[in-house]
């Protein structure tokens, strides 16, 4: 028997999307826990949050916008510094200088090699201290995942971000999952001054956790970074200015008039709905799957983003 | 103190490459285990293997060549079928019809939607049976990793491929790491007929393990697939022919004259050298790192590839 045509819309489940939605069934069998599409279809407005415009960056490229949520709960000093740099226009006109396959895309001043030419902040300030982890306090709500992790005693979500924590050391930190935003640094742990930032565009390099400051993650538009041509130089650096993708601007969302903002909502990670979503990913029950894994690794848990519902309060 | 310029070649370690090489030190301190660059610098010719040309595919795009190693030890029937399709020119002139961010790039006949127009194999043959796992036999040398894995009782390398096994069930299978080559299928487990194949271009979707046949992995050139524009349709499918990247040809390396082959070597995974490489990734000891992870996850272990040494026997 000839298999169904593989690109027809009737068989889109044949290789189900990691972050995609199966067609929600109106009346799922009572015996089967819901698949992700059903979890989302049953979600309420209270299951979604609108990122704080004061902690949201827009990285605008010629091809579109990358929306980044900053993580002041994990890197307060660096978030403050990044926003100060953004607000003085530091990044505007700089470029994506490095795209390393299965690793990171990174932006900086292409003239960093030349101390006489490179851009310096208008308001000189020292590099903030390293924020590789933070004290785990009760105010940092942490929703643990049920499965063990090889890189950390516990993983889960905190403030909406994939994160890890060590109950014994009472420390928590952001995890290097796909889309994580980090602060490039030199060999000195405290040398990251936020003038060069990177985004993870490959398999989660968890070995970097607690070795470098993570300050946020991409919510939307990461494909604008992940599909850029890889740099031909060592570690994916571009070698000529014309290879680099210019950065039109980086803005704090709160500084733009509402009409120019990207209005999106993010699924909360501290709800019963999210717990159901996690279970729907631990054991995939879409018809296509033959063998549920019984496990989900932190960086394989999607955190859905959608356009803001018209009915949502601003 | 101003940090060192971040894109200068003197500070390339500042965000060390997942697959990159640190500068090898001629005389590392005896107290420190070697970093990966030192492991490789100390490797001998016997630590490297040349992929069998009879199990190597060249996927040629306008922008270059993707080199794929097939895995007859894990998917003998599908490898045989894929090679038969390749040898009748089935894929030549087809296209990459789907690029889903952080997931897969996939090729097929763009006309698959139309049963009257789509290409059919010149020699009709039924879809091979599903090869989601294979009996674990002694002939399948398996080099286990020291660390636990959430998706499988044991992970490691077999026949040079990232793989997993279940000693109780005496089964082994290929893992969906970055670069894995899979056989698209419909909802029926045995419906994958090799006319549409995909490559993983994102965070390892390990939930697919044992749910679909993997038949190989990319050794070189995956950036030609991973940097393609993402498809605008559901699940990353392209919707118009002009969005799709044409496939010039797929060839079995053995069918090309030696001058047209990509001569590469792959580090063996069943050697003391590879065990040292694994340890160098479990605990990163390059100067940049502050905190070795003490763990490495299967899909974070690089398997180095290099141009074939001139001195290597053919």
XYZ file of C-alpha atoms in Angstrom:
628
model
C 0.000 0.000 0.000
C 1.400 3.346 -1.011
C 1.857 5.671 1.907
C -0.094 8.867 2.088
C 1.494 11.822 0.313
C 3.881 13.239 2.808
C 3.455 16.936 2.328
C -0.306 16.953 2.140
C -2.106 18.769 4.881
C -3.985 15.631 5.791
C -0.887 13.946 7.120
C 0.914 16.779 8.861
C 1.278 14.583 11.929
C 3.642 12.229 10.209
C 6.639 13.956 11.731
C 5.089 15.910 14.509
C 6.531 19.308 15.266
C 8.554 19.841 18.415
C 6.826 23.114 18.985
C 3.952 22.625 16.629
C 0.364 21.901 17.300
C -1.477 18.805 16.287
C -5.037 19.310 15.226
C -7.033 19.548 18.413
C -9.733 16.962 18.664
C -13.066 18.242 19.806
C -13.828 15.240 21.937
C -10.738 13.306 22.974
C -11.270 9.871 24.453
C -11.549 10.115 28.210
C -8.925 7.433 28.682
C -6.173 9.378 26.938
C -4.482 12.366 28.607
C -4.526 15.419 26.367
C -1.949 16.109 23.697
C -0.387 19.568 23.647
C -2.845 21.010 21.152
C -5.667 19.981 23.429
C -3.943 21.420 26.485
C -3.598 24.751 24.716
C -7.116 24.672 23.312
C -8.407 24.230 26.861
C -6.239 26.990 28.323
C -7.803 30.108 29.781
C -6.705 33.716 29.491
C -5.191 33.431 32.961
C -2.774 30.781 31.672
C -1.043 33.386 29.528
C 1.089 36.345 30.481
C 2.215 39.423 28.628
C 5.951 40.018 28.934
C 6.833 43.206 30.755
C 7.657 45.829 28.075
C 10.321 47.163 30.411
C 12.077 43.752 30.215
C 11.524 43.121 26.522
C 14.009 43.916 23.768
C 13.375 44.220 20.059
C 16.378 43.309 17.950
C 15.475 44.666 14.528
C 17.227 43.277 11.461
C 16.489 44.035 7.811
C 14.505 40.796 7.614
C 12.438 41.292 10.726
C 12.321 41.468 14.486
C 13.693 39.209 17.186
C 11.772 39.584 20.459
C 13.850 38.910 23.555
C 12.662 38.680 27.140
C 15.220 39.776 29.696
C 15.542 37.980 33.026
C 16.025 40.517 35.813
C 15.328 37.776 38.372
C 18.517 36.000 37.287
C 20.824 38.742 36.059
C 19.626 42.045 37.538
C 22.881 43.937 37.073
C 23.427 42.803 33.512
C 19.810 43.439 32.555
C 20.154 46.961 33.919
C 23.384 47.452 31.996
C 22.030 46.004 28.743
C 19.038 48.323 28.925
C 21.309 51.299 29.559
C 23.378 50.375 26.493
C 20.227 49.903 24.433
C 18.860 53.254 25.533
C 21.961 55.121 24.499
C 21.786 53.431 21.059
C 24.958 51.472 21.602
C 23.959 48.477 19.456
C 22.345 50.402 16.606
C 24.389 49.882 13.472
C 26.548 47.124 14.927
C 26.323 43.625 13.431
C 25.992 39.898 13.930
C 29.706 39.158 13.778
C 29.598 35.437 14.498
C 27.298 32.590 13.494
C 28.639 29.201 14.518
C 26.632 26.221 13.383
C 24.854 24.285 16.125
C 26.086 26.790 18.696
C 25.561 30.560 18.782
C 24.836 33.743 16.855
C 26.544 36.740 18.393
C 26.549 40.462 17.864
C 29.154 43.064 18.663
C 31.004 45.963 17.140
C 32.794 44.624 14.039
C 35.623 47.013 14.877
C 36.267 45.410 18.258
C 39.605 44.237 16.924
C 40.780 47.804 16.690
C 40.746 49.597 20.060
C 41.034 52.973 18.334
C 37.903 52.496 16.273
C 35.505 50.427 18.287
C 32.442 51.941 19.800
C 32.547 52.651 23.499
C 29.532 53.350 25.676
C 28.704 57.022 25.935
C 28.427 56.578 29.656
C 31.448 54.520 30.659
C 30.669 52.012 33.354
C 32.507 48.967 34.608
C 31.388 45.486 33.623
C 28.734 44.286 36.054
C 29.791 41.406 38.245
C 29.300 37.903 36.873
C 25.766 36.610 37.473
C 26.287 32.929 36.776
C 23.752 31.952 39.427
C 21.576 33.636 42.021
C 20.573 32.726 45.550
C 17.477 30.630 45.410
C 14.919 32.595 47.325
C 11.262 31.915 47.964
C 10.399 34.917 45.830
C 11.810 33.053 42.829
C 8.955 30.676 42.158
C 10.378 27.489 40.687
C 8.279 24.857 38.939
C 10.368 21.691 38.851
C 10.178 19.131 36.072
C 9.497 15.566 37.162
C 12.488 14.015 35.390
C 16.145 13.940 36.371
C 18.757 16.007 34.546
C 22.413 15.214 34.016
C 23.718 18.753 34.353
C 21.900 19.934 37.469
C 20.300 18.517 40.622
C 16.951 19.890 39.506
C 15.548 21.617 36.434
C 12.329 23.428 35.750
C 10.957 26.860 35.042
C 11.354 30.070 37.000
C 9.954 33.428 35.980
C 9.021 31.689 32.720
C 12.589 30.696 31.884
C 14.128 27.227 31.621
C 16.302 27.053 34.702
C 18.085 24.794 37.134
C 18.736 24.834 40.826
C 20.765 23.180 43.501
C 18.752 22.827 46.699
C 21.869 22.030 48.709
C 23.765 25.101 47.570
C 20.545 27.136 47.454
C 21.456 28.531 44.050
C 19.433 28.801 40.852
C 20.523 29.630 37.327
C 19.251 29.930 33.784
C 19.934 27.002 31.455
C 21.562 27.210 28.039
C 18.572 26.038 26.030
C 17.873 26.966 22.413
C 17.209 30.704 22.318
C 19.057 31.610 25.514
C 20.622 35.089 25.510
C 24.101 35.314 26.995
C 26.747 37.890 27.787
C 30.003 37.193 25.965
C 33.049 37.392 28.169
C 36.808 36.944 28.079
C 38.670 34.501 30.246
C 38.077 36.611 33.328
C 34.701 35.585 34.770
C 33.696 39.194 35.359
C 34.786 40.508 31.981
C 31.382 40.350 30.286
C 30.409 44.006 29.857
C 27.272 43.425 27.716
C 28.715 45.086 24.621
C 28.608 41.668 22.905
C 25.692 39.279 23.362
C 24.916 35.851 21.926
C 21.905 33.620 21.374
C 22.024 29.812 21.389
C 21.009 28.464 17.955
C 21.818 24.778 18.343
C 21.712 21.806 20.653
C 21.712 23.117 24.200
C 25.331 23.699 25.290
C 24.533 22.995 28.904
C 28.235 22.773 29.740
C 28.152 26.582 29.660
C 25.655 26.754 32.529
C 27.103 28.658 35.470
C 30.132 29.542 33.360
C 28.714 32.655 31.788
C 25.902 35.087 32.499
C 22.582 34.406 30.817
C 20.344 37.451 30.753
C 17.218 36.380 28.866
C 15.895 34.362 25.996
C 14.326 34.803 22.571
C 10.528 34.633 22.548
C 9.924 35.179 18.853
C 11.899 35.473 15.638
C 14.881 33.312 16.498
C 14.781 31.912 12.969
C 16.109 35.290 11.829
C 19.308 34.454 13.706
C 19.426 30.670 13.342
C 19.124 30.745 9.559
C 21.902 33.286 9.004
C 24.875 32.129 6.938
C 27.517 30.572 9.137
C 30.759 32.483 9.548
C 33.702 31.038 7.652
C 36.316 31.864 10.272
C 37.331 29.971 13.384
C 34.400 29.567 15.794
C 32.030 30.886 13.167
C 33.321 34.450 13.159
C 32.792 36.412 10.009
C 35.954 37.767 8.512
C 34.682 40.548 6.294
C 32.205 43.295 7.101
C 30.062 42.417 4.093
C 29.435 38.927 5.516
C 27.947 40.347 8.694
C 24.266 41.012 9.225
C 23.722 44.629 10.300
C 21.698 45.392 13.379
C 19.263 48.172 12.579
C 18.471 48.804 16.206
C 17.813 47.299 19.574
C 15.034 48.909 21.577
C 13.338 48.398 24.910
C 9.705 47.626 24.100
C 8.509 50.124 26.688
C 10.226 52.901 24.751
C 8.158 52.293 21.627
C 4.600 53.529 21.171
C 2.107 50.656 21.546
C 1.424 50.550 17.815
C 5.056 49.630 17.157
C 5.241 46.854 19.709
C 5.035 43.120 19.024
C 2.046 42.156 21.084
C 2.501 38.583 22.204
C 1.547 36.346 25.076
C 3.589 33.577 26.643
C 2.181 30.527 28.370
C 2.740 30.735 32.115
C 4.957 28.018 33.489
C 3.546 27.956 37.021
C 0.050 26.673 36.275
C -1.850 23.403 36.114
C -2.135 23.982 32.368
C 1.626 24.050 32.041
C 1.918 20.884 34.127
C -0.435 19.208 31.671
C 1.641 20.519 28.786
C 4.782 19.030 30.336
C 3.068 15.662 30.685
C 1.888 15.891 27.078
C 5.541 16.208 26.092
C 6.844 13.531 28.461
C 4.513 11.050 26.807
C 3.543 11.990 23.305
C 0.101 10.596 22.648
C -0.534 12.006 19.201
C -1.590 9.244 16.849
C 1.752 9.314 15.057
C 3.740 8.221 18.096
C 4.317 4.544 18.754
C 6.331 4.753 21.955
C 5.957 7.593 24.469
C 9.347 8.465 25.959
C 8.218 8.748 29.570
C 10.698 11.587 29.932
C 11.233 15.134 28.816
C 14.466 17.013 29.023
C 14.377 20.668 30.069
C 15.341 22.093 26.697
C 12.738 19.963 24.909
C 9.840 21.565 26.773
C 8.245 24.196 24.538
C 6.915 27.384 26.092
C 4.238 28.464 23.624
C 4.027 32.051 22.430
C 1.039 33.485 20.575
C -0.198 36.848 19.343
C -1.941 38.645 22.133
C -5.601 37.798 22.198
C -7.744 40.767 21.247
C -9.712 40.304 24.440
C -6.693 40.409 26.707
C -6.286 43.478 28.862
C -3.261 45.516 27.973
C 40.017 47.283 33.302
C 38.679 47.022 29.802
C 38.164 43.462 28.680
C 40.099 42.102 25.761
C 38.546 42.792 22.354
C 36.128 39.989 21.847
C 36.575 39.174 18.230
C 40.348 39.233 18.176
C 42.073 35.987 17.463
C 43.950 36.225 20.718
C 40.835 35.628 22.740
C 39.009 33.036 20.717
C 38.552 30.953 23.844
C 36.205 33.462 25.403
C 33.177 31.483 24.269
C 34.704 28.165 23.494
C 33.305 26.279 20.536
C 31.255 23.156 21.111
C 33.061 21.466 18.293
C 36.011 23.797 18.047
C 39.560 23.315 19.007
C 41.458 25.204 21.614
C 45.055 25.914 20.834
C 46.922 22.728 21.600
C 49.639 23.170 24.153
C 52.855 21.375 23.389
C 53.501 20.490 26.971
C 50.351 20.494 29.104
C 50.806 20.412 32.857
C 50.885 16.834 34.057
C 48.269 17.573 36.693
C 45.581 18.586 34.229
C 43.849 16.020 31.994
C 44.007 17.020 28.343
C 41.506 19.334 26.691
C 40.003 18.192 23.404
C 42.542 19.972 21.233
C 45.308 18.132 23.070
C 43.518 14.803 22.751
C 43.279 15.301 19.007
C 46.828 16.560 18.663
C 48.016 13.382 20.360
C 45.861 11.081 18.237
C 47.434 8.597 15.874
C 46.402 7.606 12.356
C 44.787 4.489 13.824
C 42.376 6.678 15.785
C 40.728 7.805 12.558
C 38.614 5.923 10.062
C 37.585 6.599 6.516
C 33.867 6.160 5.981
C 32.994 3.346 3.594
C 32.263 4.950 0.196
C 29.571 2.334 -0.292
C 27.772 3.753 2.775
C 28.399 7.434 2.094
C 25.998 9.761 0.321
C 26.718 13.130 -1.241
C 23.746 15.471 -1.205
C 24.768 18.182 -3.662
C 23.070 21.573 -3.467
C 23.904 24.694 -5.444
C 25.845 25.993 -2.441
C 27.830 22.866 -1.749
C 27.870 19.285 -0.602
C 26.394 17.575 2.420
C 28.240 14.347 3.269
C 26.079 11.717 4.942
C 27.177 8.420 6.437
C 24.572 5.687 6.252
C 24.154 3.199 9.089
C 23.639 -0.285 7.689
C 24.228 -1.735 11.162
C 21.039 -0.039 12.367
C 18.807 0.190 9.312
C 20.015 -2.383 6.782
C 16.797 -2.577 4.777
C 16.337 1.184 4.565
C 19.981 1.799 3.714
C 19.661 -0.708 0.890
C 16.491 0.961 -0.324
C 17.894 4.508 -0.073
C 20.919 3.472 -2.115
C 18.692 1.873 -4.720
C 16.678 5.088 -4.984
C 19.868 7.142 -5.195
C 21.260 4.912 -7.912
C 18.217 5.287 -10.085
C 18.451 9.090 -9.722
C 15.220 9.319 -7.767
C 16.228 12.366 -5.705
C 17.937 14.333 -8.469
C 15.963 17.488 -9.116
C 13.717 17.123 -6.085
C 13.922 19.743 -3.319
C 14.187 20.590 0.339
C 10.459 21.056 0.901
C 10.496 21.679 4.647
C 12.774 23.583 7.010
C 11.349 23.833 10.503
C 13.345 25.916 12.938
C 15.023 23.995 15.750
C 13.772 20.738 14.290
C 14.351 19.307 10.805
C 15.174 19.982 7.164
C 13.482 17.513 4.854
C 13.535 16.721 1.189
C 10.968 15.093 -1.031
C 9.198 15.523 -4.314
C 7.465 18.927 -4.188
C 4.655 17.343 -6.185
C 3.903 14.742 -3.522
C 0.586 16.455 -2.963
C -0.539 15.441 -6.414
C -0.553 11.649 -6.896
C -0.761 12.097 -10.671
C 2.409 14.151 -10.882
C 4.736 12.948 -8.172
C 7.799 10.944 -9.007
C 7.609 7.246 -8.353
C 10.586 4.914 -8.189
C 11.482 3.365 -11.525
C 11.642 0.030 -9.787
C 8.575 -0.127 -7.584
C 9.227 -1.793 -4.270
C 7.317 -1.867 -1.015
C 8.417 0.267 1.903
C 11.000 -1.631 3.937
C 9.839 -2.658 7.396
C 10.308 -0.139 10.188
C 13.802 -0.314 11.693
C 13.242 1.656 14.882
C 15.706 -0.533 16.796
C 17.837 -3.589 16.181
C 18.738 -6.597 18.306
C 21.802 -5.784 20.289
C 24.367 -8.306 19.186
C 27.982 -8.716 20.122
C 28.935 -7.790 16.582
C 27.576 -4.304 17.248
C 30.394 -2.886 19.296
C 28.956 -0.360 21.721
C 31.062 2.162 23.635
C 28.920 3.398 26.509
C 29.127 6.891 27.935
C 29.721 7.121 31.665
C 26.766 9.377 32.427
C 23.069 8.559 32.766
C 20.552 9.585 30.121
C 16.893 10.392 30.590
C 15.636 8.860 27.370
C 17.405 5.505 27.423
C 18.902 3.015 29.886
C 22.299 3.532 28.279
C 23.793 5.776 25.613
C 27.072 5.729 23.762
C 28.511 5.159 20.329
C 28.127 2.209 17.995
C 29.606 1.957 14.524
C 30.579 5.592 15.027
C 27.009 6.781 15.586
C 25.435 8.287 18.708
C 23.185 5.499 19.900
C 21.298 4.047 22.827
C 20.558 0.588 24.085
C 18.444 -1.300 26.511
C 20.373 -4.211 28.014
C 17.195 -5.757 29.395
C 15.391 -5.749 26.068
C 18.639 -6.396 24.200
C 17.825 -3.688 21.678
C 19.931 -0.832 20.344
C 18.933 2.206 18.310
C 20.289 5.394 16.804
C 19.628 8.616 18.713
C 18.087 11.773 17.278
C 21.101 14.014 17.743
C 21.894 17.063 15.617
C 22.617 15.832 12.093
C 20.716 12.544 12.335
C 19.202 11.347 9.036
C 15.696 9.932 9.282
C 13.071 8.333 7.083
C 9.844 10.329 7.014
C 6.756 8.236 7.541
C 3.000 8.553 7.845
C 1.042 7.409 10.836
C 1.592 3.756 9.978
C 4.937 2.720 11.506
C 5.976 0.876 8.362
C 4.990 3.597 5.915
C 8.409 5.185 5.542
C 9.462 4.304 1.997
C 12.635 6.447 1.851
C 11.301 8.792 -0.816
C 11.396 11.595 1.784
C 14.256 11.966 4.241
C 15.014 14.503 6.958
C 17.995 15.762 8.932
C 17.815 17.080 12.493
C 18.893 20.766 12.574
C 18.006 21.693 16.149
C 18.022 20.586 19.732
C 17.959 16.800 19.752
C 14.321 15.638 19.526
C 15.027 12.489 21.462
C 11.302 11.838 21.882
C 11.450 10.575 18.290
C 13.874 7.795 19.195
C 12.387 4.389 18.419
C 9.432 6.097 16.774
C 10.938 6.460 13.330
C 13.765 4.878 11.378
C 17.113 6.643 11.494
C 19.398 5.600 8.678
C 22.543 7.695 9.088
C 23.905 11.067 10.000
C 25.564 14.093 8.433
C 29.362 14.108 8.666
C 30.066 17.366 6.861
C 28.172 20.311 5.415
C 25.131 20.304 7.671
C 25.292 24.117 7.745
C 24.036 24.011 4.153
C 20.784 22.596 5.509
C 20.627 24.268 8.917
C 21.008 27.785 7.540
C 18.278 27.453 4.906
C 15.344 29.845 5.200
C 12.609 28.371 7.355
C 9.408 27.351 5.641
C 6.482 29.706 6.249
C 3.816 26.987 6.341
C 2.710 24.744 9.191
C 5.557 22.592 10.473
C 8.029 24.547 8.369
C 6.789 23.333 5.006
C 7.429 25.594 2.067
C 4.312 26.561 0.211
C 5.674 27.653 -3.146
C 8.185 25.872 -5.369
C 10.385 28.973 -5.561
C 10.903 28.848 -1.776
C 12.356 25.359 -1.966
C 16.036 24.574 -2.307
C 16.622 22.290 -5.302
C 18.598 19.091 -4.890
C 21.081 18.832 -7.720
C 21.794 15.211 -7.022
C 22.349 12.573 -4.416
C 25.107 10.079 -5.142
C 26.706 7.111 -3.446
C 30.347 8.082 -2.934
C 31.525 4.762 -4.337
C 29.903 5.623 -7.655
C 32.039 8.726 -8.136
C 35.614 8.679 -9.358
C 38.062 9.281 -6.486
C 38.805 12.810 -7.683
C 35.194 13.816 -7.124
C 34.893 12.397 -3.645
C 35.066 14.331 -0.393
C 37.985 12.684 1.313
C 37.457 12.900 5.032
C 38.291 10.984 8.158
C 36.175 10.523 11.247
C 37.487 9.951 14.754
C 36.846 6.389 15.858
C 34.559 6.093 18.825
C 35.868 2.786 20.166
C 39.356 3.870 21.183
C 41.224 5.133 24.228
C 41.607 8.425 22.378
C 37.857 8.796 22.117
C 37.452 7.942 25.809
C 39.852 10.804 26.561
C 37.862 13.087 24.277
C 34.664 12.212 26.135
C 36.315 13.042 29.442
C 37.598 16.321 27.992
C 33.961 17.207 27.271
C 32.558 15.947 30.578
C 34.886 18.319 32.362
C 35.966 21.253 30.278
C 39.389 22.311 31.451
C 40.142 25.037 28.922
C 41.206 28.183 30.708
C 37.904 29.888 29.928
C 35.825 27.465 31.970
C 35.160 28.146 35.624
C 33.074 25.119 36.513
C 33.439 21.756 34.755
C 30.038 20.118 34.378
C 31.071 16.612 35.402
C 28.642 15.315 32.817
C 28.192 15.118 29.107
C 24.985 14.306 27.343
C 25.112 12.048 24.288
C 24.256 14.714 21.739
C 26.853 17.095 23.173
C 29.743 14.750 22.400
C 31.432 15.882 19.191
C 32.776 13.273 16.780
C 35.527 15.160 14.962
C 35.824 15.006 11.186
C 38.880 16.187 9.272
C 40.200 16.129 5.721
C 41.895 12.840 5.054
C 45.533 13.004 5.943
C 47.760 12.742 2.891
C 49.619 9.887 4.530
C 46.524 7.824 5.154
C 46.106 4.730 3.034
C 43.148 4.901 0.733
